[in-house]
PDB file of C-alpha atoms in Angstrom:
ATOM      1  CA  MET A  25     113.612-245.407 144.868  1.00  0.00           C
ATOM      2  CA  GLY A  26     111.586-242.669 146.476  1.00  0.00           C
ATOM      3  CA  ARG A  27     109.790-242.425 149.831  1.00  0.00           C
ATOM      4  CA  PHE A  28     106.180-241.537 150.673  1.00  0.00           C
ATOM      5  CA  THR A  29     105.705-240.266 154.274  1.00  0.00           C
ATOM      6  CA  TYR A  30     102.271-240.008 155.890  1.00  0.00           C
ATOM      7  CA  GLN A  31     102.238-237.773 158.954  1.00  0.00           C
ATOM      8  CA  THR A  32     105.739-238.041 160.261  1.00  0.00           C
ATOM      9  CA  SER A  33     106.155-241.661 161.126  1.00  0.00           C
ATOM     10  CA  THR A  34     104.501-243.889 158.478  1.00  0.00           C
ATOM     11  CA  THR A  35     106.725-244.340 155.435  1.00  0.00           C
ATOM     12  CA  THR A  36     107.065-246.641 152.486  1.00  0.00           C
ATOM     13  CA  ASP A  37     109.677-246.795 149.734  1.00  0.00           C
ATOM     14  CA  ILE A  38     108.236-246.550 146.211  1.00  0.00           C
ATOM     15  CA  GLU A  39     110.092-246.468 142.924  1.00  0.00           C
ATOM     16  CA  ASP A  40     110.523-242.847 141.712  1.00  0.00           C
ATOM     17  CA  ARG A  41     108.438-243.250 138.578  1.00  0.00           C
ATOM     18  CA  ALA A  42     105.539-244.794 140.451  1.00  0.00           C
ATOM     19  CA  LEU A  43     105.812-242.172 143.190  1.00  0.00           C
ATOM     20  CA  ALA A  44     105.607-239.333 140.680  1.00  0.00           C
ATOM     21  CA  HIS A  45     102.337-240.812 139.300  1.00  0.00           C
ATOM     22  CA  LEU A  46     100.959-241.287 142.772  1.00  0.00           C
ATOM     23  CA  GLN A  47     101.859-237.686 143.690  1.00  0.00           C
ATOM     24  CA  VAL A  48      99.865-236.311 140.799  1.00  0.00           C
ATOM     25  CA  VAL A  49      96.763-238.398 141.672  1.00  0.00           C
ATOM     26  CA  ILE A  50      96.994-237.672 145.391  1.00  0.00           C
ATOM     27  CA  ALA A  51      97.599-233.986 144.878  1.00  0.00           C
ATOM     28  CA  GLY A  52      94.615-233.704 142.524  1.00  0.00           C
ATOM     29  CA  LYS A  53      92.262-235.380 144.935  1.00  0.00           C
ATOM     30  CA  LEU A  54      93.446-233.308 147.886  1.00  0.00           C
ATOM     31  CA  ARG A  55      93.339-230.074 145.852  1.00  0.00           C
ATOM     32  CA  ARG A  56      89.634-230.864 145.204  1.00  0.00           C
ATOM     33  CA  ARG A  57      89.249-231.543 148.956  1.00  0.00           C
ATOM     34  CA  GLU A  58      88.363-235.209 148.316  1.00  0.00           C
ATOM     35  CA  SER A  59      89.334-237.500 151.103  1.00  0.00           C
ATOM     36  CA  PHE A  60      90.172-241.127 150.286  1.00  0.00           C
ATOM     37  CA  VAL A  61      92.001-244.251 151.446  1.00  0.00           C
ATOM     38  CA  PHE A  62      95.514-245.044 150.190  1.00  0.00           C
ATOM     39  CA  THR A  63      96.739-248.631 150.589  1.00  0.00           C
ATOM     40  CA  TRP A  64     100.180-250.092 149.909  1.00  0.00           C
ATOM     41  CA  LYS A  65     101.993-253.382 150.439  1.00  0.00           C
ATOM     42  CA  ASP A  66     104.111-253.423 153.613  1.00  0.00           C
ATOM     43  CA  VAL A  67     107.186-255.506 153.067  1.00  0.00           C
ATOM     44  CA  SER A  68     109.324-253.914 155.707  1.00  0.00           C
ATOM     45  CA  HIS A  69     108.546-256.558 158.336  1.00  0.00           C
ATOM     46  CA  MET A  70     109.086-260.274 158.571  1.00  0.00           C
ATOM     47  CA  ARG A  71     105.526-260.827 157.333  1.00  0.00           C
ATOM     48  CA  ALA A  72     104.162-259.238 154.225  1.00  0.00           C
ATOM     49  CA  GLY A  73     101.027-257.209 154.858  1.00  0.00           C
ATOM     50  CA  ARG A  74      99.499-253.944 153.866  1.00  0.00           C
ATOM     51  CA  VAL A  75      98.896-250.458 155.259  1.00  0.00           C
ATOM     52  CA  SER A  76      95.863-248.294 154.624  1.00  0.00           C
ATOM     53  CA  VAL A  77      95.788-244.645 155.590  1.00  0.00           C
ATOM     54  CA  TRP A  78      93.026-241.992 155.399  1.00  0.00           C
ATOM     55  CA  MET A  79      94.114-239.150 153.133  1.00  0.00           C
ATOM     56  CA  ASN A  80      92.807-235.646 153.629  1.00  0.00           C
ATOM     57  CA  GLN A  81      94.059-232.032 153.357  1.00  0.00           C
ATOM     58  CA  SER A  82      94.884-231.785 157.083  1.00  0.00           C
ATOM     59  CA  ILE A  83      97.378-234.666 157.247  1.00  0.00           C
ATOM     60  CA  PRO A  84     100.949-233.880 156.443  1.00  0.00           C
ATOM     61  CA  ILE A  85     102.452-235.993 153.641  1.00  0.00           C
ATOM     62  CA  SER A  86     105.690-235.832 151.726  1.00  0.00           C
ATOM     63  CA  PHE A  87     107.205-237.315 148.552  1.00  0.00           C
ATOM     64  CA  LYS A  88     110.998-237.695 148.556  1.00  0.00           C
ATOM     65  CA  TYR A  89     112.746-238.651 145.368  1.00  0.00           C
ATOM     66  CA  PHE A  90     116.183-240.077 145.377  1.00  0.00           C
ATOM     67  CA  GLY A  91     116.674-239.630 141.614  1.00  0.00           C
ATOM     68  CA  SER A  92     117.358-236.139 140.210  1.00  0.00           C
ATOM     69  CA  ARG A  93     115.308-236.464 137.023  1.00  0.00           C
ATOM     70  CA  THR A  94     111.572-235.923 136.773  1.00  0.00           C
ATOM     71  CA  PRO A  95     110.016-238.924 135.044  1.00  0.00           C
ATOM     72  CA  THR A  96     107.738-238.568 132.011  1.00  0.00           C
ATOM     73  CA  LEU A  97     104.167-239.227 133.060  1.00  0.00           C
ATOM     74  CA  ASN A  98     102.032-241.922 131.472  1.00  0.00           C
ATOM     75  CA  LYS A  99      98.500-240.622 130.982  1.00  0.00           C
ATOM     76  CA  ASN A 100      97.031-244.138 131.022  1.00  0.00           C
ATOM     77  CA  TRP A 101      98.708-244.893 134.343  1.00  0.00           C
ATOM     78  CA  LEU A 102      97.410-241.622 135.805  1.00  0.00           C
ATOM     79  CA  GLU A 103      93.904-242.543 134.686  1.00  0.00           C
ATOM     80  CA  ALA A 104      94.175-246.086 136.105  1.00  0.00           C
ATOM     81  CA  LEU A 105      95.385-244.767 139.471  1.00  0.00           C
ATOM     82  CA  ALA A 106      92.623-242.097 139.525  1.00  0.00           C
ATOM     83  CA  MET A 107      90.065-244.843 138.918  1.00  0.00           C
ATOM     84  CA  THR A 108      91.241-246.760 141.999  1.00  0.00           C
ATOM     85  CA  ALA A 109      91.337-243.562 144.022  1.00  0.00           C
ATOM     86  CA  ASN A 110      87.735-242.909 143.146  1.00  0.00           C
ATOM     87  CA  SER A 111      86.619-246.423 143.977  1.00  0.00           C
ATOM     88  CA  ALA A 112      85.241-247.784 147.344  1.00  0.00           C
ATOM     89  CA  THR A 113      88.566-249.533 148.012  1.00  0.00           C
ATOM     90  CA  GLY A 114      90.642-246.340 147.494  1.00  0.00           C
ATOM     91  CA  LEU A 115      93.974-245.622 145.903  1.00  0.00           C
ATOM     92  CA  TYR A 116      96.479-248.412 145.460  1.00  0.00           C
ATOM     93  CA  LEU A 117      99.381-248.930 143.052  1.00  0.00           C
ATOM     94  CA  VAL A 118      98.450-250.755 139.894  1.00  0.00           C
ATOM     95  CA  PRO A 119     100.951-251.885 137.270  1.00  0.00           C
ATOM     96  CA  GLU A 120     101.849-249.375 134.615  1.00  0.00           C
ATOM     97  CA  PRO A 121      99.815-249.901 131.491  1.00  0.00           C
ATOM     98  CA  ALA A 122     101.364-249.465 128.055  1.00  0.00           C
ATOM     99  CA  GLU A 123     101.107-246.007 126.589  1.00  0.00           C
ATOM    100  CA  PRO A 124      99.051-245.745 123.460  1.00  0.00           C
ATOM    101  CA  GLU A 125     101.055-245.985 120.289  1.00  0.00           C
ATOM    102  CA  THR A 126     101.173-242.781 118.311  1.00  0.00           C
ATOM    103  CA  PRO A 127     100.556-243.287 114.563  1.00  0.00           C
ATOM    104  CA  ASP A 128     103.515-242.521 112.352  1.00  0.00           C
ATOM    105  CA  GLU A 129     103.231-239.173 110.736  1.00  0.00           C
ATOM    106  CA  ALA A 130     102.068-239.484 107.116  1.00  0.00           C
ATOM    107  CA  PRO A 131     104.598-238.279 104.567  1.00  0.00           C
ATOM    108  CA  SER A 132     103.656-234.962 103.063  1.00  0.00           C
ATOM    109  CA  SER A 133     102.847-234.953  99.402  1.00  0.00           C
TER     110      SER A 133
END
């Protein structure tokens, strides 16, 4: 389980693998100076709700991973997250899609 921190006081725990994918998408948008909304479910209180924050280059954010291994990235998940980040509703965590199957290598003759 990792932690995303917005400014210094707003945090949410996100599984390390999902957080790594979010980091790639967020960093890409901010590197291109593209501001956007990031929304996540807030389950830290008695009532379930959600939090939306405005993401831009001037706001400090951090990604803290509790695991020591860097997860392998799923290109399909990155694309799905990027699509949400580019939409009017902004970035939100979507379920990880299956990775495309790679065809078996044909035997050489």
